[in-house]
Amino acid sequence: MASKIAIIGDVNGKLAAVFEQKLATMQKKQNFAFAIIAGNLFAEPALSTDEDKAQLEQLLDGKIEVPLPTYFTVGTRSFPPAVLEKLRSNDGELCPNLSVLGRKASIKTTEGFKLVTIGGNYVDKSCDHIEQRPEDVDDYTATYDDKDLEEAENFKDCDILITSDWPADVRVGSKNQYEGRSPPGIRGLGQLVTKLKPRYHFSTSARFFEREPFFHIAEDPRPITRFVSVGSYGTVKSSGTGAEKWIAAYNFEPSAPPPPKLPEGTTATPFVRSAKRTLGDDSPRQNGFRFSNGGGNRYDDHGGHPFKSSRGRGGRRNRYQQHQEPQECYFCLGKPGVEQQQHMITSIGENAYTTIAKGPLPTHKTFASLGYPYHMLIIPLIHHPTISAFPDGDREATLHEMQRYRDALHSMISAKSAQGADGEAEFGAVTWEISRSGGVHLHWQFLPVPAAMCNDGRIEAAFDVEAENFHYPKFAKTPAEKAQVREGNFFRAIIWSESGGEKEILLPLDDGSFRFDLQFGRRVLAKLLGLENRAHWRDVVQSVEEEAADAQFYIKAFKEYDFAHVDNAPENVMKVEGGEAEDQEGMDENGEASMGRISMKTEDMKTEDMKTEEIKTEDMKTEDIKTEEIKTEEIKTEDMKTEE
């Protein structure tokens, strides 16, 4: 049975106003099962007025009535001596309807809600300059440390987690703004949230803040956590009009299973975990990769490569269908035309070639230990939209060589990111493609990603949740499912790491009920790596000189892995023409990635049978996701006005 609860921020000693005026009035309208004071109940000693002290005495004497069962937490301040004495002598009950939750506690309410609390100020014992907490701590001491957090993980799952501090990185991936400077976060709390997977995580701050819900890495249905930080009573909004939201109401059922569908706007967990990570680890290497959230914006993705714009004047996408003849394919090396893109080719084999990306998703600093983006394209020399469309004599050889390039890239990434005595690779990779009979020129995109993301399921989960957000079909993951999907059009992602092996997932594209976003793969990884500001290639275009330098860097780095011996290729392959590149916006008329027209001589290139089907390029529309899980009761603002 669902119950309505109230969450209250810092009361700061305004006991009569909160209990007898505000909460009593609200209780008549809302009928809360219980209330939780997540912040400091009592006034700060240095700022405590005579009125505050008098109200505290009245509360202890039972002269201030608490209108409903209410729990208060150990906040960031020590309790007044009289309060401590009463709590210790009265088994945690301060007065009728008002009981304390210990600084590290797990309780179950009469309604069946499991509550876990971590209260007080965090003490980092690893820092010598920080004053250590006393040894004689009890349930009411306003401090906690890493040991408390480790012990709290044993509480297992809970409905509600209340902490006096914010977890570090909780705002990562959130679009919701916090007015002013948000509270500093504690990294160990993020790990605790990951372990307990609470349905709600409440904390306090000067201003009210509610994050989008986030899902945890787990089997479907995935647990969802909502983080809410409630403001302080009596605080005026920064705009100067009205009171800051100091109380919030929620109506939900205890111990209910996760929702079958993710709520709209759900992001992945902002808390990165790996087997090697400790509670105090704050290394840039670990913190550099966060799954950041974004809306449903479509990007005119270039597939990691230059492309010709399909937009007409004024930026409008051409609404008429266009038919692309082979001479207009920007992946066909033998075509005459623009020559400014020669400098981007890095290796040419017998059946396939590789290029660097124009406007690569990562920067040179994203993968610090690699020192280079390594966002690459693997492209067959023969023009066909899918591997199944290749003639029998070319299909196997082309696929084999494309795979050789991918394997060589895997070997290079593993070797360059090997760490420690065991030489474990820090990075894995994701390769993705769109295989459609109505496509243009088949190509694979390759991108390094942290191996931890491959191994703990974050990458797969990212693709799953984005597909669900767009109402796409589910990914095929079993051999039988994938075999069936391969018979038609599909999007494919291959997730690989040296230690975790390879996993392939396929998204069927034959269902006519939706339009597939051609930028799906790049957008998912942009979110995953916290690079959403680089999701559009036009925003991160490099100069010709920078592109040429990147290509030369890659050629040298890849030399020992390049079976095609690109260092012996004709000199003009790497030659950079002087002057500025002309229009290099390479989205082809079908919305597919393209490389730009490249004038090069290649031997024995087959050009017959290169016609492709027309593709509609209207903007893809996705319907809003309608999900209902936990309804939040609105509390009228007149109930929360502060006293003059």
Tab-separated table of C-alpha atoms in Angstrom, residues 289-639:
chain	number	residue	atom	x	y	z
A	289	PHE	CA	34.829	9.209	-17.691
A	290	ARG	CA	31.273	9.837	-16.655
A	291	PHE	CA	28.003	8.834	-18.189
A	292	SER	CA	26.498	12.246	-18.721
A	293	ASN	CA	22.936	12.751	-19.591
A	294	GLY	CA	21.354	14.664	-22.385
A	295	GLY	CA	17.999	15.212	-23.942
A	296	GLY	CA	16.729	13.626	-27.069
A	297	ASN	CA	18.580	16.040	-29.338
A	298	ARG	CA	19.456	14.701	-32.738
A	299	TYR	CA	22.887	15.450	-34.015
A	300	ASP	CA	23.843	15.707	-37.661
A	301	ASP	CA	26.502	13.163	-36.981
A	302	HIS	CA	29.175	12.683	-39.550
A	303	GLY	CA	29.954	9.200	-38.376
A	304	GLY	CA	33.257	10.530	-37.141
A	305	HIS	CA	34.230	11.819	-40.558
A	306	PRO	CA	33.781	14.792	-42.894
A	307	PHE	CA	30.577	14.836	-44.853
A	308	LYS	CA	28.647	16.911	-47.290
A	309	SER	CA	25.729	18.783	-45.823
A	310	SER	CA	22.254	17.698	-46.810
A	311	ARG	CA	20.835	20.977	-45.620
A	312	GLY	CA	19.574	23.601	-47.960
A	313	ARG	CA	19.551	27.337	-47.522
A	314	GLY	CA	18.759	28.616	-44.077
A	315	GLY	CA	19.828	25.331	-42.533
A	316	ARG	CA	16.654	23.494	-43.530
A	317	ARG	CA	17.064	19.862	-44.373
A	318	ASN	CA	16.111	19.095	-47.960
A	319	ARG	CA	12.679	17.514	-47.856
A	320	TYR	CA	12.813	15.782	-51.218
A	321	GLN	CA	14.333	12.373	-51.725
A	322	GLN	CA	17.671	12.218	-53.449
A	323	HIS	CA	19.298	9.422	-55.349
A	324	GLN	CA	23.035	9.058	-54.839
A	325	GLU	CA	24.973	7.752	-57.788
A	326	PRO	CA	28.357	6.111	-57.146
A	327	GLN	CA	30.250	9.167	-58.389
A	328	GLU	CA	28.788	11.091	-55.453
A	329	CYS	CA	29.972	8.650	-52.787
A	330	TYR	CA	32.566	10.233	-50.557
A	331	PHE	CA	33.963	6.876	-49.466
A	332	CYS	CA	34.871	5.720	-52.978
A	333	LEU	CA	38.552	6.519	-53.394
A	334	GLY	CA	38.679	6.492	-57.179
A	335	LYS	CA	36.204	9.301	-57.756
A	336	PRO	CA	37.344	12.645	-59.165
A	337	GLY	CA	36.605	15.775	-57.186
A	338	VAL	CA	37.815	17.462	-54.033
A	339	GLU	CA	41.365	16.452	-53.118
A	340	GLN	CA	41.715	18.226	-49.801
A	341	GLN	CA	40.945	15.090	-47.782
A	342	GLN	CA	43.915	12.993	-48.868
A	343	HIS	CA	45.768	13.827	-45.692
A	344	MET	CA	43.225	11.966	-43.548
A	345	ILE	CA	43.845	8.480	-44.967
A	346	THR	CA	46.090	6.389	-42.756
A	347	SER	CA	46.234	2.922	-44.312
A	348	ILE	CA	45.106	1.251	-47.546
A	349	GLY	CA	44.837	-2.501	-47.807
A	350	GLU	CA	43.732	-4.814	-50.581
A	351	ASN	CA	40.037	-4.600	-49.711
A	352	ALA	CA	39.641	-1.866	-47.094
A	353	TYR	CA	41.242	1.306	-45.790
A	354	THR	CA	41.262	3.448	-42.633
A	355	THR	CA	40.981	7.173	-41.971
A	356	ILE	CA	41.077	9.449	-38.985
A	357	ALA	CA	37.860	11.176	-37.977
A	358	LYS	CA	37.054	14.714	-38.906
A	359	GLY	CA	35.892	16.382	-35.738
A	360	PRO	CA	36.769	13.351	-33.581
A	361	LEU	CA	34.595	12.706	-30.569
A	362	PRO	CA	37.454	12.537	-28.003
A	363	THR	CA	40.166	15.161	-27.630
A	364	HIS	CA	43.866	14.519	-27.171
A	365	LYS	CA	43.284	14.872	-23.419
A	366	THR	CA	40.251	12.611	-23.113
A	367	PHE	CA	42.357	9.460	-23.045
A	368	ALA	CA	45.388	10.822	-21.227
A	369	SER	CA	47.376	7.599	-21.220
A	370	LEU	CA	46.838	7.168	-24.969
A	371	GLY	CA	47.584	10.782	-25.842
A	372	TYR	CA	45.466	10.621	-28.988
A	373	PRO	CA	41.733	10.284	-29.808
A	374	TYR	CA	42.039	7.116	-31.975
A	375	HIS	CA	38.559	7.714	-33.390
A	376	MET	CA	38.895	5.835	-36.681
A	377	LEU	CA	36.858	4.658	-39.643
A	378	ILE	CA	37.326	1.277	-41.335
A	379	ILE	CA	35.909	1.419	-44.871
A	380	PRO	CA	35.700	-1.207	-47.643
A	381	LEU	CA	37.125	-0.171	-51.007
A	382	ILE	CA	34.138	-1.536	-52.924
A	383	HIS	CA	30.918	0.456	-52.783
A	384	HIS	CA	28.062	-1.473	-51.155
A	385	PRO	CA	25.647	-0.538	-48.335
A	386	THR	CA	25.876	-3.848	-46.442
A	387	ILE	CA	28.331	-6.697	-46.269
A	388	SER	CA	25.654	-9.083	-47.525
A	389	ALA	CA	25.351	-6.992	-50.705
A	390	PHE	CA	28.957	-7.726	-51.710
A	391	PRO	CA	29.511	-10.261	-54.502
A	392	ASP	CA	30.401	-13.693	-53.224
A	393	GLY	CA	33.990	-13.353	-54.386
A	394	ASP	CA	34.558	-10.111	-52.474
A	395	ARG	CA	32.413	-10.473	-49.383
A	396	GLU	CA	34.639	-12.771	-47.367
A	397	ALA	CA	37.874	-11.003	-48.303
A	398	THR	CA	36.450	-7.569	-47.464
A	399	LEU	CA	35.007	-8.629	-44.137
A	400	HIS	CA	38.231	-10.433	-43.264
A	401	GLU	CA	40.373	-7.364	-43.915
A	402	MET	CA	38.039	-5.018	-42.065
A	403	GLN	CA	38.248	-7.389	-39.120
A	404	ARG	CA	42.050	-7.455	-39.416
A	405	TYR	CA	42.103	-3.679	-39.099
A	406	ARG	CA	39.852	-3.838	-36.059
A	407	ASP	CA	41.967	-6.544	-34.433
A	408	ALA	CA	45.107	-4.514	-35.105
A	409	LEU	CA	43.521	-1.477	-33.471
A	410	HIS	CA	42.576	-3.612	-30.470
A	411	SER	CA	46.162	-4.804	-30.141
A	412	MET	CA	47.522	-1.278	-30.352
A	413	ILE	CA	45.065	0.154	-27.805
A	414	SER	CA	45.767	-2.688	-25.373
A	415	ALA	CA	49.529	-2.334	-25.665
A	416	LYS	CA	49.504	1.430	-25.282
A	417	SER	CA	47.254	1.375	-22.220
A	418	ALA	CA	48.826	-1.582	-20.395
A	419	GLN	CA	49.329	-0.826	-16.714
A	420	GLY	CA	50.814	-2.472	-13.659
A	421	ALA	CA	52.856	-5.602	-13.272
A	422	ASP	CA	50.176	-7.725	-14.927
A	423	GLY	CA	50.018	-5.401	-17.917
A	424	GLU	CA	46.236	-5.105	-17.788
A	425	ALA	CA	44.888	-2.783	-20.470
A	426	GLU	CA	43.111	0.332	-19.269
A	427	PHE	CA	41.160	0.695	-22.510
A	428	GLY	CA	38.870	-1.423	-24.602
A	429	ALA	CA	36.904	-0.282	-27.640
A	430	VAL	CA	33.495	-0.008	-29.252
A	431	THR	CA	32.983	-0.563	-32.975
A	432	TRP	CA	29.631	0.247	-34.525
A	433	GLU	CA	27.940	0.248	-37.911
A	434	ILE	CA	24.598	0.853	-39.593
A	435	SER	CA	23.770	-1.919	-42.053
A	436	ARG	CA	20.848	-0.969	-44.291
A	437	SER	CA	19.985	-2.025	-47.798
A	438	GLY	CA	19.068	1.589	-48.492
A	439	GLY	CA	22.355	2.878	-47.148
A	440	VAL	CA	25.289	4.179	-49.146
A	441	HIS	CA	28.788	2.893	-48.411
A	442	LEU	CA	29.332	0.490	-45.550
A	443	HIS	CA	31.786	1.620	-42.862
A	444	TRP	CA	32.700	0.846	-39.268
A	445	GLN	CA	33.492	3.399	-36.606
A	446	PHE	CA	36.076	2.529	-33.966
A	447	LEU	CA	36.499	4.322	-30.631
A	448	PRO	CA	38.531	3.499	-27.508
A	449	VAL	CA	36.629	3.468	-24.221
A	450	PRO	CA	37.711	2.643	-20.644
A	451	ALA	CA	37.854	-1.114	-20.218
A	452	ALA	CA	35.984	-0.799	-16.918
A	453	MET	CA	32.970	0.480	-18.841
A	454	CYS	CA	33.111	-2.543	-21.121
A	455	ASN	CA	33.445	-4.996	-18.270
A	456	ASP	CA	30.803	-3.680	-15.860
A	457	GLY	CA	28.024	-3.355	-18.412
A	458	ARG	CA	27.809	0.433	-18.588
A	459	ILE	CA	28.261	0.603	-22.344
A	460	GLU	CA	25.653	-2.024	-23.057
A	461	ALA	CA	23.293	-0.344	-20.600
A	462	ALA	CA	23.855	3.013	-22.280
A	463	PHE	CA	22.771	1.619	-25.636
A	464	ASP	CA	19.796	-0.107	-24.016
A	465	VAL	CA	18.485	2.985	-22.255
A	466	GLU	CA	18.934	5.253	-25.270
A	467	ALA	CA	17.068	2.770	-27.432
A	468	GLU	CA	14.283	2.640	-24.876
A	469	ASN	CA	14.155	6.435	-24.665
A	470	PHE	CA	13.543	6.530	-28.422
A	471	HIS	CA	11.003	3.684	-28.338
A	472	TYR	CA	13.247	1.485	-30.467
A	473	PRO	CA	13.008	-2.299	-30.317
A	474	LYS	CA	15.175	-4.095	-27.812
A	475	PHE	CA	18.687	-5.123	-28.793
A	476	ALA	CA	19.139	-8.693	-29.968
A	477	LYS	CA	21.717	-10.383	-27.753
A	478	THR	CA	21.311	-14.150	-28.012
A	479	PRO	CA	22.754	-16.059	-30.995
A	480	ALA	CA	19.284	-16.949	-32.266
A	481	GLU	CA	18.019	-13.378	-31.965
A	482	LYS	CA	21.075	-11.944	-33.709
A	483	ALA	CA	20.869	-14.452	-36.543
A	484	GLN	CA	17.295	-13.406	-37.198
A	485	VAL	CA	18.115	-9.667	-37.084
A	486	ARG	CA	21.018	-10.108	-39.524
A	487	GLU	CA	18.541	-11.125	-42.196
A	488	GLY	CA	17.347	-7.515	-42.390
A	489	ASN	CA	18.568	-3.997	-41.617
A	490	PHE	CA	20.263	-3.385	-38.293
A	491	PHE	CA	22.498	-1.233	-36.118
A	492	ARG	CA	25.377	-3.169	-34.575
A	493	ALA	CA	27.716	-2.376	-31.686
A	494	ILE	CA	30.671	-4.554	-30.711
A	495	ILE	CA	31.934	-3.973	-27.176
A	496	TRP	CA	35.436	-5.312	-26.568
A	497	SER	CA	38.076	-5.385	-23.849
A	498	GLU	CA	41.182	-7.501	-23.462
A	499	SER	CA	40.092	-8.882	-20.098
A	500	GLY	CA	36.353	-9.098	-20.733
A	501	GLY	CA	36.288	-10.339	-24.293
A	502	GLU	CA	33.774	-9.268	-26.907
A	503	LYS	CA	30.024	-8.756	-26.873
A	504	GLU	CA	27.944	-7.956	-29.927
A	505	ILE	CA	24.472	-6.416	-29.768
A	506	LEU	CA	22.172	-5.757	-32.730
A	507	LEU	CA	19.227	-3.396	-33.009
A	508	PRO	CA	16.680	-4.376	-35.696
A	509	LEU	CA	15.769	-1.510	-38.026
A	510	ASP	CA	13.032	-3.114	-40.123
A	511	ASP	CA	10.150	-2.085	-37.881
A	512	GLY	CA	8.342	0.657	-39.768
A	513	SER	CA	6.915	2.145	-36.568
A	514	PHE	CA	9.967	4.320	-35.868
A	515	ARG	CA	12.633	6.363	-37.608
A	516	PHE	CA	16.142	5.392	-36.655
A	517	ASP	CA	18.504	8.184	-35.634
A	518	LEU	CA	21.578	7.804	-37.835
A	519	GLN	CA	23.612	9.519	-35.124
A	520	PHE	CA	22.631	6.957	-32.501
A	521	GLY	CA	26.056	5.363	-31.980
A	522	ARG	CA	28.089	8.547	-31.639
A	523	ARG	CA	25.489	10.200	-29.425
A	524	VAL	CA	25.403	7.284	-26.980
A	525	LEU	CA	29.183	7.299	-26.634
A	526	ALA	CA	29.287	11.084	-26.327
A	527	LYS	CA	27.007	10.797	-23.322
A	528	LEU	CA	28.933	7.876	-21.932
A	529	LEU	CA	32.251	9.732	-21.992
A	530	GLY	CA	30.878	13.057	-20.813
A	531	LEU	CA	31.610	14.610	-24.223
A	532	GLU	CA	28.153	15.723	-25.226
A	533	ASN	CA	29.487	19.150	-26.151
A	534	ARG	CA	31.491	17.343	-28.867
A	535	ALA	CA	28.599	15.297	-30.217
A	536	HIS	CA	28.351	17.510	-33.303
A	537	TRP	CA	31.414	17.335	-35.539
A	538	ARG	CA	30.991	20.915	-36.762
A	539	ASP	CA	31.632	22.156	-33.236
A	540	VAL	CA	35.010	20.427	-33.060
A	541	VAL	CA	36.436	20.663	-36.583
A	542	GLN	CA	40.214	20.836	-36.765
A	543	SER	CA	42.305	22.710	-39.301
A	544	VAL	CA	43.832	20.845	-42.238
A	545	GLU	CA	47.225	21.158	-40.564
A	546	GLU	CA	45.883	19.659	-37.325
A	547	GLU	CA	44.245	16.827	-39.221
A	548	ALA	CA	47.443	16.118	-41.122
A	549	ALA	CA	49.429	16.102	-37.883
A	550	ASP	CA	46.923	13.713	-36.322
A	551	ALA	CA	47.121	11.397	-39.313
A	552	GLN	CA	50.917	11.347	-39.175
A	553	PHE	CA	50.833	10.684	-35.426
A	554	TYR	CA	48.480	7.773	-35.965
A	555	ILE	CA	50.518	6.342	-38.838
A	556	LYS	CA	53.615	6.227	-36.641
A	557	ALA	CA	51.704	4.789	-33.688
A	558	PHE	CA	50.032	2.145	-35.849
A	559	LYS	CA	53.090	1.285	-37.924
A	560	GLU	CA	54.041	-1.941	-36.166
A	561	TYR	CA	50.422	-3.144	-36.277
A	562	ASP	CA	49.673	-2.130	-39.878
A	563	PHE	CA	49.650	-5.216	-42.075
A	564	ALA	CA	49.157	-2.983	-45.131
A	565	HIS	CA	52.512	-1.191	-44.572
A	566	VAL	CA	51.119	2.271	-45.013
A	567	ASP	CA	54.627	3.745	-44.699
A	568	ASN	CA	55.341	2.390	-48.196
A	569	ALA	CA	52.227	3.916	-49.727
A	570	PRO	CA	52.572	6.521	-52.496
A	571	GLU	CA	53.792	9.842	-51.219
A	572	ASN	CA	50.693	11.695	-52.360
A	573	VAL	CA	48.529	9.710	-49.942
A	574	MET	CA	49.805	11.827	-47.060
A	575	LYS	CA	50.436	15.032	-48.939
A	576	VAL	CA	48.655	18.113	-47.593
A	577	GLU	CA	47.758	20.702	-50.161
A	578	GLY	CA	48.318	24.286	-49.138
A	579	GLY	CA	45.530	26.709	-48.428
A	580	GLU	CA	42.246	26.302	-46.642
A	581	ALA	CA	40.034	23.313	-47.225
A	582	GLU	CA	36.855	24.035	-49.102
A	583	ASP	CA	33.437	23.096	-47.818
A	584	GLN	CA	34.123	19.895	-45.895
A	585	GLU	CA	30.734	19.419	-44.376
A	586	GLY	CA	30.291	15.861	-45.444
A	587	MET	CA	26.830	14.653	-44.514
A	588	ASP	CA	25.688	12.999	-47.685
A	589	GLU	CA	22.178	13.315	-48.974
A	590	ASN	CA	21.165	10.194	-47.107
A	591	GLY	CA	22.352	11.423	-43.755
A	592	GLU	CA	25.170	8.892	-43.722
A	593	ALA	CA	28.745	9.605	-42.751
A	594	SER	CA	31.126	10.507	-45.520
A	595	MET	CA	34.791	11.252	-45.849
A	596	GLY	CA	34.841	13.905	-48.529
A	597	ARG	CA	35.823	13.325	-52.123
A	598	ILE	CA	39.357	12.001	-52.326
A	599	SER	CA	41.321	11.986	-55.550
A	600	MET	CA	43.617	8.978	-55.468
A	601	LYS	CA	44.654	6.270	-57.837
A	602	THR	CA	43.913	2.763	-56.711
A	603	GLU	CA	44.295	-0.357	-58.771
A	604	ASP	CA	41.628	-2.887	-59.629
A	605	MET	CA	38.781	-0.995	-57.999
A	606	LYS	CA	35.382	-2.354	-58.957
A	607	THR	CA	32.818	0.292	-59.746
A	608	GLU	CA	29.954	-1.679	-61.201
A	609	ASP	CA	26.723	-2.260	-59.352
A	610	MET	CA	27.080	0.816	-57.181
A	611	LYS	CA	23.590	2.239	-57.344
A	612	THR	CA	21.898	2.740	-54.025
A	613	GLU	CA	18.298	3.150	-53.078
A	614	GLU	CA	16.853	6.459	-52.133
A	615	ILE	CA	16.675	7.304	-48.474
A	616	LYS	CA	14.342	9.728	-46.857
A	617	THR	CA	16.145	12.416	-44.901
A	618	GLU	CA	13.328	14.098	-43.039
A	619	ASP	CA	14.128	14.848	-39.441
A	620	MET	CA	13.457	11.845	-37.306
A	621	LYS	CA	10.766	12.458	-34.762
A	622	THR	CA	10.486	10.579	-31.559
A	623	GLU	CA	7.490	10.597	-29.305
A	624	ASP	CA	7.704	11.714	-25.767
A	625	ILE	CA	8.113	8.916	-23.327
A	626	LYS	CA	5.156	8.523	-21.060
A	627	THR	CA	6.066	6.744	-17.898
A	628	GLU	CA	4.362	6.734	-14.571
A	629	GLU	CA	6.022	5.336	-11.554
A	630	ILE	CA	5.984	7.449	-8.435
A	631	LYS	CA	3.811	10.497	-8.319
A	632	THR	CA	5.056	13.393	-6.252
A	633	GLU	CA	2.389	15.304	-4.419
A	634	GLU	CA	2.543	19.035	-4.920
A	635	ILE	CA	2.580	21.136	-1.791
A	636	LYS	CA	1.002	24.503	-2.169
A	637	THR	CA	3.461	27.339	-1.884
A	638	GLU	CA	1.269	29.265	0.527
A	639	ASP	CA	1.937	26.520	3.063
